Coordinates of C-alpha atoms and ligand atoms in Angstrom, one line a residue:
M5 CA 0.3 -0.4 -0.2
D6 CA 1.5 3.4 -0.9
Y7 CA 0.5 5.6 2.2
K8 CA 1.8 9.1 0.1
R9 CA 0.1 8.0 -2.8
M10 CA -3.9 7.5 -0.1
I11 CA -2.7 11.4 1.7
A12 CA -2.0 12.6 -1.6
D13 CA -5.8 12.1 -2.8
T14 CA -6.8 13.8 0.0
V15 CA -5.9 16.5 -0.9
R16 CA -7.6 18.6 -3.0
L17 CA -5.9 22.5 -4.1
D18 CA -7.0 24.7 -7.0
G19 CA -4.2 24.2 -10.1
V20 CA -2.4 21.9 -7.7
S21 CA -2.7 17.7 -9.4
A22 CA -2.2 15.0 -6.7
Q23 CA 0.6 13.9 -8.5
E24 CA 2.7 17.1 -7.9
I25 CA 1.2 16.6 -3.9
Y26 CA 2.5 13.4 -4.0
E27 CA 6.4 14.4 -4.8
M28 CA 6.2 16.8 -2.0
L29 CA 5.4 14.9 0.7
V30 CA 8.1 14.1 3.3
P31 CA 8.4 12.5 6.4
P32 CA 8.7 15.3 8.9
K33 CA 12.2 16.1 11.0
D34 CA 11.0 14.7 13.3
S35 CA 9.1 11.9 14.1
A36 CA 6.7 13.0 16.8
N37 CA 5.4 15.1 14.1
G38 CA 3.8 11.9 12.1
D39 CA 4.6 9.6 9.5
Y40 CA 4.6 12.8 6.6
C41 CA 4.0 16.0 5.8
L42 CA 3.4 19.1 3.4
P43 CA 4.8 21.8 3.7
C44 CA 2.2 24.5 2.0
F45 CA 5.0 27.5 1.5
K46 CA 5.8 27.2 -1.8
F47 CA 1.4 27.8 -3.0
A48 CA 0.2 31.1 -1.2
K49 CA 1.6 32.5 -4.3
Q50 CA -0.3 31.5 -6.7
L51 CA -3.5 30.9 -3.7
R52 CA -2.6 34.8 -2.7
T53 CA -2.9 33.1 0.8
S54 CA 0.0 32.3 3.3
P55 CA 1.1 29.4 3.8
I56 CA -0.3 28.9 8.1
E57 CA -4.1 29.6 6.7
I58 CA -3.5 27.4 3.6
A59 CA -2.3 24.5 6.2
R60 CA -4.9 24.8 8.4
R61 CA -7.6 24.4 5.9
I62 CA -6.9 21.4 3.9
A63 CA -6.0 19.7 7.1
Q64 CA -9.8 21.0 8.2
E65 CA -11.3 19.8 5.0
T66 CA -9.2 16.4 4.8
A67 CA -11.3 13.7 4.3
R68 CA -11.4 10.6 6.9
V69 CA -9.5 8.8 5.9
A70 CA -9.7 5.1 8.7
A71 CA -5.5 4.3 8.6
L72 CA -5.4 8.2 9.1
S73 CA -5.7 9.1 13.5
K74 CA -4.9 12.6 12.6
V75 CA -4.0 14.9 10.9
E76 CA -3.0 18.1 11.5
A77 CA -1.6 22.0 10.8
V78 CA 1.1 23.6 12.5
A79 CA 3.1 26.7 10.8
G80 CA 2.3 26.0 6.8
Y81 CA 2.3 22.7 7.2
V82 CA -0.3 19.9 7.8
N83 CA 1.3 16.6 9.8
Y84 CA 0.2 13.6 8.7
T85 CA 0.1 10.4 11.2
L86 CA -1.0 7.6 10.3
D87 CA -3.4 4.3 12.5
K88 CA -0.4 2.4 13.5
T89 CA -2.1 -0.1 14.3
M90 CA -4.2 -0.1 12.1
L91 CA -1.3 0.3 9.5
A92 CA 0.1 -3.3 11.6
A93 CA -2.4 -6.0 10.6
Q94 CA -2.7 -4.6 6.9
V95 CA 0.5 -4.7 6.1
L96 CA 1.6 -8.3 8.5
D97 CA -1.7 -9.3 7.1
R98 CA -1.0 -9.0 3.7
V99 CA 2.2 -10.2 4.3
L100 CA 1.1 -13.6 6.5
A101 CA -0.7 -14.4 3.4
Q102 CA 1.7 -14.7 0.6
G103 CA 4.9 -16.4 3.2
D104 CA 8.4 -16.6 1.2
A105 CA 6.9 -15.2 -2.1
Y106 CA 5.4 -11.2 -0.7
G107 CA 6.6 -9.0 -2.9
A108 CA 6.4 -11.3 -5.9
S109 CA 4.2 -9.4 -8.2
D110 CA 3.5 -9.8 -12.2
Q111 CA 5.0 -6.5 -13.8
G112 CA 6.6 -9.0 -16.2
A113 CA 4.0 -11.1 -16.7
G114 CA 4.4 -11.7 -20.6
K115 CA 8.4 -10.2 -21.1
T116 CA 11.6 -11.4 -20.7
V117 CA 14.8 -11.0 -19.9
C118 CA 18.1 -12.1 -21.0
I119 CA 20.9 -11.5 -18.4
D120 CA 25.0 -12.3 -19.8
Y121 CA 26.6 -12.8 -16.8
S122 CA 29.7 -14.1 -15.7
S123 CA 30.7 -15.4 -18.8
V124 CA 34.1 -16.9 -18.1
N125 CA 36.7 -16.9 -20.0
I126 CA 38.1 -21.3 -20.8
A127 CA 41.2 -21.7 -19.0
K128 CA 42.0 -19.0 -17.2
P129 CA 41.8 -19.0 -13.7
F130 CA 37.7 -18.1 -12.5
H131 CA 38.5 -15.6 -10.2
M132 CA 37.5 -12.2 -7.8
G133 CA 36.4 -10.6 -11.1
H134 CA 33.6 -13.0 -11.5
M135 CA 32.9 -13.1 -8.6
L136 CA 31.2 -9.4 -8.5
N137 CA 29.6 -10.4 -12.3
T138 CA 28.5 -13.8 -10.9
A139 CA 26.7 -12.3 -7.9
I140 CA 24.7 -9.5 -9.6
G141 CA 23.8 -11.1 -12.8
A142 CA 22.0 -14.1 -10.1
A143 CA 20.9 -11.6 -7.9
L144 CA 19.2 -9.9 -11.1
Y145 CA 18.5 -13.4 -12.9
R146 CA 15.8 -13.9 -9.7
L147 CA 14.9 -10.4 -9.1
Y148 CA 13.5 -10.3 -12.6
A149 CA 12.4 -13.8 -12.1
K150 CA 10.3 -12.7 -8.9
L151 CA 9.0 -10.1 -10.7
G152 CA 7.3 -11.9 -13.5
Y153 CA 9.3 -12.4 -15.6
R154 CA 10.9 -15.3 -18.7
V155 CA 14.8 -14.9 -17.6
V156 CA 17.0 -16.2 -20.3
G157 CA 20.6 -16.6 -18.2
I158 CA 23.6 -16.9 -20.8
N159 CA 26.7 -18.1 -20.1
H160 CA 29.0 -16.5 -22.7
L161 CA 31.8 -18.6 -22.7
G162 CA 35.2 -16.4 -23.8
D163 CA 36.4 -20.0 -26.2
W164 CA 37.3 -18.5 -29.4
G165 CA 40.5 -17.3 -30.4
T166 CA 44.5 -17.2 -30.6
Q167 CA 45.5 -18.1 -27.9
F168 CA 44.0 -21.4 -28.0
G169 CA 46.5 -22.3 -30.6
K170 CA 48.6 -21.3 -28.1
L171 CA 47.7 -23.7 -25.4
I172 CA 47.7 -26.7 -27.6
V173 CA 51.9 -26.1 -28.7
A174 CA 52.2 -25.5 -24.8
Y175 CA 50.3 -28.7 -24.0
R176 CA 51.4 -30.4 -26.3
K177 CA 55.2 -29.4 -25.9
W178 CA 55.2 -29.3 -22.1
G179 CA 51.7 -30.2 -21.1
D180 CA 51.5 -33.5 -18.5
P181 CA 48.2 -34.6 -19.2
A182 CA 47.8 -36.3 -15.4
L183 CA 49.7 -33.7 -14.4
V184 CA 47.0 -31.4 -16.2
E185 CA 44.5 -33.6 -15.3
S186 CA 45.2 -33.4 -11.2
S187 CA 46.2 -29.4 -11.6
G188 CA 42.9 -27.5 -13.6
V189 CA 43.2 -24.6 -15.5
R190 CA 46.2 -23.5 -12.7
G191 CA 48.1 -25.8 -15.0
L192 CA 46.8 -24.8 -18.7
L193 CA 47.7 -20.9 -16.6
D194 CA 50.4 -22.7 -15.8
I195 CA 52.0 -24.1 -19.4
Y196 CA 50.7 -20.6 -21.6
V197 CA 53.1 -18.4 -19.0
R198 CA 55.7 -20.7 -19.8
F199 CA 54.7 -21.0 -24.3
H200 CA 55.1 -16.6 -23.4
K201 CA 58.2 -16.9 -22.2
E202 CA 59.3 -18.9 -24.4
A203 CA 57.9 -17.0 -27.7
E204 CA 60.2 -14.5 -26.6
Q205 CA 62.8 -16.4 -27.2
D206 CA 61.6 -18.7 -30.0
P207 CA 59.9 -17.1 -32.3
A208 CA 59.2 -20.0 -34.5
L209 CA 56.5 -20.8 -31.8
D210 CA 54.4 -17.9 -32.2
D211 CA 53.5 -19.3 -36.0
Q212 CA 53.4 -23.2 -34.6
A213 CA 50.1 -20.9 -32.9
R214 CA 48.8 -19.0 -35.1
A215 CA 49.1 -22.9 -37.1
A216 CA 47.3 -25.0 -33.7
F217 CA 44.5 -22.5 -33.7
K218 CA 43.2 -22.7 -37.7
A219 CA 44.0 -26.4 -37.1
I220 CA 40.5 -25.8 -34.6
E221 CA 39.1 -23.9 -37.4
D222 CA 39.1 -25.6 -40.2
G223 CA 37.9 -29.1 -37.7
D224 CA 41.1 -31.0 -37.8
P225 CA 40.0 -34.0 -35.3
E226 CA 42.8 -33.6 -32.8
A227 CA 43.2 -30.2 -32.6
V228 CA 39.6 -30.1 -32.1
A229 CA 40.4 -32.2 -29.3
L230 CA 42.6 -30.2 -27.1
W231 CA 40.3 -27.7 -27.5
N232 CA 37.5 -29.5 -25.9
R233 CA 39.3 -30.6 -23.3
F234 CA 40.5 -26.8 -22.3
K235 CA 36.7 -26.4 -22.8
D236 CA 36.3 -29.5 -20.6
I237 CA 38.9 -29.2 -17.7
T238 CA 37.3 -25.0 -17.2
M239 CA 33.6 -26.1 -17.0
R240 CA 34.2 -28.8 -14.6
E241 CA 35.5 -26.8 -12.0
V242 CA 33.7 -23.4 -12.5
E243 CA 29.9 -25.4 -12.3
R244 CA 31.4 -26.6 -8.9
T245 CA 32.0 -22.7 -7.9
Y246 CA 28.4 -22.7 -10.0
A247 CA 27.5 -25.2 -7.3
R248 CA 28.1 -23.4 -3.3
L249 CA 27.2 -19.4 -4.9
N250 CA 23.8 -22.2 -6.3
V251 CA 24.3 -20.1 -9.7
R252 CA 22.7 -21.7 -13.0
F253 CA 22.0 -20.6 -17.0
D254 CA 19.7 -21.5 -19.6
S255 CA 22.4 -21.3 -22.4
Y256 CA 25.9 -21.9 -22.0
A257 CA 26.6 -20.4 -25.3
G258 CA 29.9 -19.1 -25.9
E259 CA 31.7 -17.2 -28.4
S260 CA 32.9 -20.5 -30.7
F261 CA 29.0 -21.5 -31.1
Y262 CA 28.6 -18.0 -33.4
N263 CA 31.7 -18.4 -35.5
D264 CA 28.2 -19.7 -38.7
K265 CA 26.5 -17.3 -37.3
M266 CA 29.3 -14.1 -37.5
Q267 CA 28.5 -13.7 -42.5
P268 CA 25.1 -13.0 -42.2
V269 CA 25.5 -9.8 -39.7
L270 CA 28.3 -9.6 -42.2
D271 CA 26.1 -9.7 -45.2
D272 CA 23.7 -7.1 -44.7
L273 CA 26.1 -4.2 -43.0
R274 CA 27.6 -5.0 -46.7
A275 CA 24.4 -4.8 -48.3
Q276 CA 23.3 -1.8 -46.6
G277 CA 27.0 0.1 -47.0
L278 CA 27.7 -0.1 -43.6
L279 CA 31.1 -1.8 -44.1
E280 CA 33.5 0.0 -45.0
Y281 CA 37.3 -1.1 -45.3
S282 CA 39.8 1.2 -43.5
D283 CA 43.1 0.0 -44.4
G284 CA 42.0 -3.5 -45.5
A285 CA 40.2 -3.9 -42.4
Q286 CA 36.6 -3.6 -42.2
I287 CA 34.9 -1.8 -39.9
V288 CA 31.6 0.0 -39.2
R289 CA 31.4 3.9 -38.3
V290 CA 28.9 5.0 -34.7
G291 CA 30.0 8.2 -33.9
D292 CA 32.2 11.6 -33.9
D293 CA 32.3 10.5 -30.4
M294 CA 34.1 6.9 -30.0
P295 CA 36.1 4.7 -32.5
P296 CA 34.7 2.7 -34.7
C297 CA 33.7 -0.7 -34.4
L298 CA 36.1 -3.0 -35.5
L299 CA 34.4 -5.9 -38.1
V300 CA 37.0 -8.2 -39.6
R301 CA 41.1 -8.2 -39.5
A302 CA 43.1 -7.0 -42.4
D303 CA 43.8 -10.9 -42.2
G304 CA 40.3 -11.8 -41.8
A305 CA 39.6 -13.7 -39.0
T306 CA 36.7 -12.0 -36.7
L307 CA 36.6 -10.5 -33.6
Y308 CA 35.0 -10.2 -29.4
A309 CA 32.2 -7.5 -31.6
T310 CA 31.9 -9.7 -34.6
R311 CA 30.6 -12.5 -32.4
D312 CA 28.5 -9.9 -30.1
L313 CA 26.3 -8.7 -32.8
A314 CA 26.0 -12.1 -34.5
A315 CA 24.7 -13.1 -30.7
A316 CA 22.4 -10.1 -30.2
F317 CA 21.0 -11.0 -33.4
Y318 CA 20.5 -14.9 -31.8
R319 CA 19.1 -13.9 -29.0
K320 CA 16.4 -11.9 -29.9
R321 CA 15.5 -14.4 -32.7
T322 CA 15.4 -16.4 -30.3
Y323 CA 14.4 -15.9 -27.9
D324 CA 12.7 -12.8 -28.9
F325 CA 13.5 -10.5 -25.5
D326 CA 12.3 -6.8 -24.0
R327 CA 15.3 -6.2 -23.0
C328 CA 18.6 -8.6 -23.0
L329 CA 21.4 -8.1 -20.3
Y330 CA 25.1 -7.9 -19.8
V331 CA 26.3 -7.7 -16.8
V332 CA 30.4 -6.8 -17.6
A333 CA 32.9 -4.8 -15.7
Y334 CA 33.1 -1.2 -16.8
Q335 CA 36.9 -1.0 -19.0
Q336 CA 34.3 -2.1 -21.2
N337 CA 31.5 0.9 -22.3
L338 CA 33.7 1.4 -25.0
H339 CA 33.3 -1.9 -26.4
F340 CA 29.3 -1.9 -26.0
R341 CA 28.9 1.5 -26.7
Q342 CA 30.0 0.6 -30.5
F343 CA 28.6 -2.7 -30.8
F344 CA 25.7 -1.4 -29.5
G345 CA 26.1 1.3 -31.9
V346 CA 26.3 -1.1 -34.7
L347 CA 22.8 -2.2 -34.1
E348 CA 21.0 1.4 -33.7
R349 CA 22.9 2.1 -37.2
M350 CA 21.2 -0.7 -38.6
G351 CA 18.2 0.4 -37.6
E352 CA 17.4 -2.5 -35.4
P353 CA 14.9 -1.5 -33.0
W354 CA 15.4 -3.7 -30.4
A355 CA 18.9 -1.6 -30.2
Q356 CA 17.0 0.5 -27.2
D357 CA 16.6 -2.5 -25.5
M358 CA 20.1 -3.6 -25.2
V359 CA 21.9 -2.4 -21.5
H360 CA 25.3 -2.8 -19.9
V361 CA 25.0 -3.2 -16.8
A362 CA 28.6 -1.8 -15.7
H363 CA 30.2 -3.5 -12.2
G364 CA 33.5 -1.7 -10.7
M365 CA 36.3 -4.0 -10.5
V366 CA 37.3 -5.5 -7.2
S367 CA 40.9 -6.4 -5.3
L368 CA 41.9 -8.4 -2.5
E369 CA 42.9 -6.7 1.0
D370 CA 45.1 -9.3 1.1
G371 CA 47.7 -8.8 -0.1
A372 CA 49.7 -11.7 1.5
M373 CA 47.5 -14.0 -0.7
S374 CA 46.3 -12.2 -4.2
T375 CA 50.2 -12.8 -5.2
R376 CA 51.8 -15.6 -4.1
S377 CA 54.4 -16.6 -6.3
G378 CA 52.6 -14.3 -9.2
H379 CA 49.0 -16.9 -8.9
V380 CA 45.8 -15.1 -8.9
V381 CA 43.1 -15.9 -6.5
T382 CA 41.5 -18.0 -7.7
L383 CA 37.5 -17.0 -6.3
E384 CA 37.4 -20.9 -5.2
E385 CA 40.3 -20.4 -2.8
V386 CA 38.4 -17.1 -1.2
L387 CA 35.4 -18.8 -0.8
D388 CA 36.9 -21.8 1.3
K389 CA 38.9 -18.8 3.6
A390 CA 35.9 -16.9 4.1
V391 CA 34.7 -20.4 5.0
E392 CA 37.1 -21.4 7.5
K393 CA 37.0 -17.9 9.3
A394 CA 33.1 -18.7 9.5
R395 CA 33.9 -22.6 11.5
G396 CA 36.8 -20.5 13.9
V397 CA 34.1 -17.7 14.2
I398 CA 31.0 -20.1 14.7
A399 CA 32.6 -22.2 16.8
D400 CA 33.6 -19.4 19.2
K401 CA 30.1 -18.7 19.4
S402 CA 27.6 -21.8 19.0
P403 CA 29.6 -24.4 20.5
D404 CA 26.6 -26.5 20.8
L405 CA 25.7 -26.3 17.1
Q406 CA 24.5 -29.0 15.2
D407 CA 25.6 -29.4 11.9
K408 CA 28.7 -26.7 12.5
D409 CA 29.5 -27.8 8.8
G410 CA 27.0 -27.2 7.1
V411 CA 26.9 -23.6 8.1
A412 CA 30.2 -22.0 8.2
E413 CA 29.5 -23.6 4.9
Q414 CA 26.4 -21.1 4.3
V415 CA 28.1 -18.2 6.0
G416 CA 30.6 -18.0 4.7
V417 CA 29.7 -17.5 1.0
G418 CA 27.5 -15.8 2.2
A419 CA 29.3 -13.3 3.5
V420 CA 31.3 -13.2 0.2
V421 CA 28.6 -13.0 -1.8
F422 CA 26.9 -9.9 0.0
G423 CA 30.1 -7.9 0.0
M424 CA 29.4 -8.8 -3.4
L425 CA 25.9 -7.1 -3.5
Y426 CA 26.3 -4.2 -0.2
N427 CA 27.6 -1.7 -2.6
A428 CA 26.5 0.4 -5.4
R429 CA 27.9 -2.3 -8.4
I430 CA 29.7 0.2 -10.6
K431 CA 32.1 0.9 -7.1
D432 CA 35.3 -1.1 -7.2
M433 CA 36.1 -2.2 -4.4
V434 CA 38.3 -3.8 -2.3
F435 CA 37.4 -6.9 -0.3
S436 CA 37.6 -7.5 3.0
F437 CA 37.8 -10.9 4.8
D438 CA 37.1 -9.3 8.1
K439 CA 34.7 -6.6 7.3
C440 CA 32.6 -9.2 5.8
L441 CA 32.5 -12.0 8.4
N442 CA 31.6 -9.2 11.0
F443 CA 28.8 -10.5 13.0
D444 CA 27.5 -7.2 14.2
G445 CA 28.0 -4.7 10.8
E446 CA 26.4 -5.0 7.1
T447 CA 27.1 -9.0 6.7
A448 CA 25.4 -11.8 5.1
P449 CA 26.2 -13.4 8.9
Y450 CA 24.4 -10.2 10.6
I451 CA 21.5 -11.0 8.5
Q452 CA 21.8 -14.3 9.1
Y453 CA 22.0 -14.4 12.9
T454 CA 18.4 -12.0 12.6
Y455 CA 17.1 -14.9 10.7
A456 CA 17.8 -18.1 13.5
R457 CA 16.4 -15.8 16.2
C458 CA 13.2 -15.1 14.2
N459 CA 13.6 -18.7 13.7
S460 CA 14.3 -19.8 17.9
V461 CA 11.9 -16.6 19.0
L462 CA 8.6 -18.1 17.0
A463 CA 9.9 -22.0 17.5
K464 CA 8.9 -21.0 21.2
A465 CA 6.4 -19.2 20.8
G466 CA 4.8 -21.9 19.7
Q467 CA 1.4 -21.6 18.1
S468 CA -2.1 -20.0 18.8
E469 CA -4.9 -19.5 18.5
C470 CA -5.0 -16.2 20.6
E471 CA -6.2 -13.4 18.2
P472 CA -4.0 -10.9 18.2
D473 CA -4.0 -6.8 19.6
Y474 CA -2.7 -4.4 17.6
R475 CA -1.4 -2.0 20.4
G476 CA 1.3 -4.4 20.6
L477 CA 3.1 -2.7 18.0
D478 CA 2.4 0.4 18.7
N479 CA 5.3 1.0 19.5
P480 CA 8.3 3.6 17.6
E481 CA 10.4 0.1 16.9
A482 CA 7.8 -1.4 15.8
A483 CA 6.3 1.0 13.8
Q484 CA 10.0 1.3 12.2
L485 CA 9.8 -2.0 11.0
I486 CA 6.8 -2.9 10.0
R487 CA 6.9 -0.1 7.1
L488 CA 10.0 -2.1 5.8
L489 CA 8.1 -4.3 5.7
D490 CA 5.4 -2.3 3.9
R491 CA 7.7 -1.0 1.3
Y492 CA 9.4 -3.8 0.5
P493 CA 7.8 -5.1 -2.6
Q494 CA 9.2 -1.6 -3.8
T495 CA 12.1 -2.2 -3.3
L496 CA 12.8 -4.7 -5.0
V497 CA 10.9 -3.7 -8.0
E498 CA 13.3 0.0 -8.0
A499 CA 16.2 -3.0 -7.6
A500 CA 15.6 -4.2 -11.1
R501 CA 14.9 -1.3 -12.6
K502 CA 18.1 0.5 -12.1
Y503 CA 19.3 -3.3 -12.4
E504 CA 20.1 -2.8 -8.6
P505 CA 20.5 -5.2 -6.5
C506 CA 22.7 -3.5 -3.6
I507 CA 18.8 -1.7 -2.6
V508 CA 17.8 -5.0 -1.7
S509 CA 20.8 -5.5 0.4
R510 CA 21.1 -2.4 2.3
H511 CA 17.0 -2.8 2.9
L512 CA 17.8 -6.1 3.9
V513 CA 20.3 -4.5 6.1
D514 CA 17.4 -1.8 7.5
V515 CA 15.9 -4.5 8.3
A516 CA 17.2 -6.8 10.4
Q517 CA 18.5 -3.8 12.1
A518 CA 15.2 -2.0 12.4
F519 CA 14.3 -5.8 14.1
N520 CA 16.9 -6.2 15.9
K521 CA 15.8 -3.1 17.7
F522 CA 12.7 -4.5 18.3
Y523 CA 13.8 -7.2 19.7
F524 CA 16.0 -5.9 22.2
E525 CA 13.4 -2.8 23.5
H526 CA 10.1 -5.4 23.4
S527 CA 9.4 -8.4 25.5
I528 CA 7.6 -10.3 22.9
L529 CA 6.7 -13.7 24.4
Q530 CA 5.9 -12.2 27.5
A531 CA 3.9 -9.4 26.7
S532 CA -0.3 -10.7 27.5
P533 CA -1.7 -13.5 25.2
A534 CA -3.3 -11.1 22.8
E535 CA -0.2 -8.1 22.4
R536 CA 2.3 -11.5 22.5
E537 CA 0.7 -12.9 19.4
A538 CA 1.0 -9.8 16.7
R539 CA 4.4 -9.5 18.5
V540 CA 5.1 -13.0 17.0
R541 CA 3.3 -12.0 13.9
L542 CA 5.9 -9.2 13.1
V543 CA 8.9 -12.1 13.7
R544 CA 6.8 -14.1 11.3
A545 CA 6.6 -11.6 9.2
T546 CA 10.1 -10.6 9.3
R547 CA 11.5 -13.8 8.8
H548 CA 9.3 -14.0 5.6
V549 CA 10.8 -10.6 4.1
L550 CA 14.4 -11.7 5.4
A551 CA 13.9 -15.1 3.7
S552 CA 12.9 -13.5 0.7
A553 CA 15.7 -11.6 0.7
L554 CA 18.5 -14.1 1.3
D555 CA 17.3 -16.2 -2.0
L556 CA 17.2 -12.9 -4.3
L557 CA 21.0 -12.5 -3.3
G558 CA 22.1 -16.0 -3.9
I559 CA 22.4 -15.9 0.6
G560 CA 22.1 -19.7 2.5
K561 CA 19.6 -19.4 5.2
P562 CA 21.1 -21.4 7.8
E563 CA 17.8 -22.4 10.1
R564 CA 20.2 -21.7 13.9
M565 CA 23.4 -20.4 13.9
Ligands
LIG604 N1 34.4 -13.4 -21.3 C1 34.5 -12.4 -21.4 C2 35.4 -10.9 -20.1 O1 35.6 -11.9 -19.1 C3 33.0 -11.3 -20.9 C4 31.7 -11.5 -21.8 C5 30.8 -10.5 -22.0 N2 29.6 -11.3 -22.2 C6 29.8 -10.7 -23.3 N3 28.7 -10.9 -24.3 N4 30.1 -10.1 -24.5 O2 35.8 -10.4 -20.2

């Protein structure tokens, strides 16, 4: 329920629209003055009346609306107070009727959103930078699904390019099959690094690599088999991490999938007269404020952008999306502007449905770990370390807890994921284990702990037949919590509209903090039976919202902690 809207609708002023009133309603500085106030100074000139008189008149003429307990004119302001017990009853009825589905809507019914995210590179380690990307993409995926959209999650694998020729040469020369099998992507990376070192001395290696890549392109069975092996080795590791993160994709169509789908697009571009030759290369000009989009190199090779262009047409054809999101770091800003620009020049009306959801960079505060013998720290190592630390805290705090390992996994992984989703996505971030694992901070463990606290209150409360008396919730702490629960559905809509999971995570922290304030200020189980029932209902509703938001963000929910 939008109470602001309801209040705005009670105000009738000549020449002022309800929307204008709506936008002027704000929470008063001092909450003792009510829930909303309307400053009347702006109307004075137009109505040739003093603000004091206008406020008085509005207050006097306000229709009796059940949810308003008081309307008062004070020094040019109209102050509105909502009836807390009524508000509480309404909000809790609504949340409890929907349970964990609270916040779901059908705004996306009949619409499709494609989300390209994670999009890892074959034979490269799955590192921390991908964590941010994967967490944001997966959260947006669930968010849009909750709002009723059909969502297609796409992992646009980086599985094509000359680097695979180098890898084949390196593997044939120095790759011990058994060792590569056991050391996985790390092993592939090692021989790849060695290739670059040795190629500095022996340029012939580069020629061999070019030939090897050509062999993959030409479908040479042995080369293709090796390339597939590299893919298998990488995907095995990546899938293991996705399983821990509870992340899934509807399509793994990577760059190589578009090998046979680029030519028709290039033909189209040529037919439209958009493809130009420049020093032997083929380009499309996309505006004066950026370099042209390079689509075919002078040696005939296609590029990342060529494959993205083909992929866009394929996705439009296959999924008929209403919007296609690309969750990719801001370093690729120019790439997306160029490639979207090509679609625009082609006159594709859906060019405007393409969105680059840009995000920042992640670095590790714990430098000792990030540079170990030149190794990139993999996401798996980060998750393991977070789980290890969580295990330590849990052993300290809750020595009697059952399934300590399971809870440590949920807490450790949850802490990392939440750490990624707590800031505006465009910001660069320095990841700190201690910050994300602080049980008293704005963190996953704090919220998980609050969730478990709700469970334990509810278990103690048991079932009751008693009718609730909502006067038990007529206090500022309960009122604040109820207001946040009430606003949860709008929060989801806003987060989806702005592609910002942090709007959900911040709200989640607000709810947990408000709950804990209420919990510490007011006895729940000792209250009179009818008031106790009202408070227990508030705990149950809070639990639903915490559960829903944790699910959306992809964070585990330990029942006990
Ligand atoms: N694999 C690329 C990288 O790691 C990201 C791909 C993003 N998706 C896309 N359609 N371009 O940089």
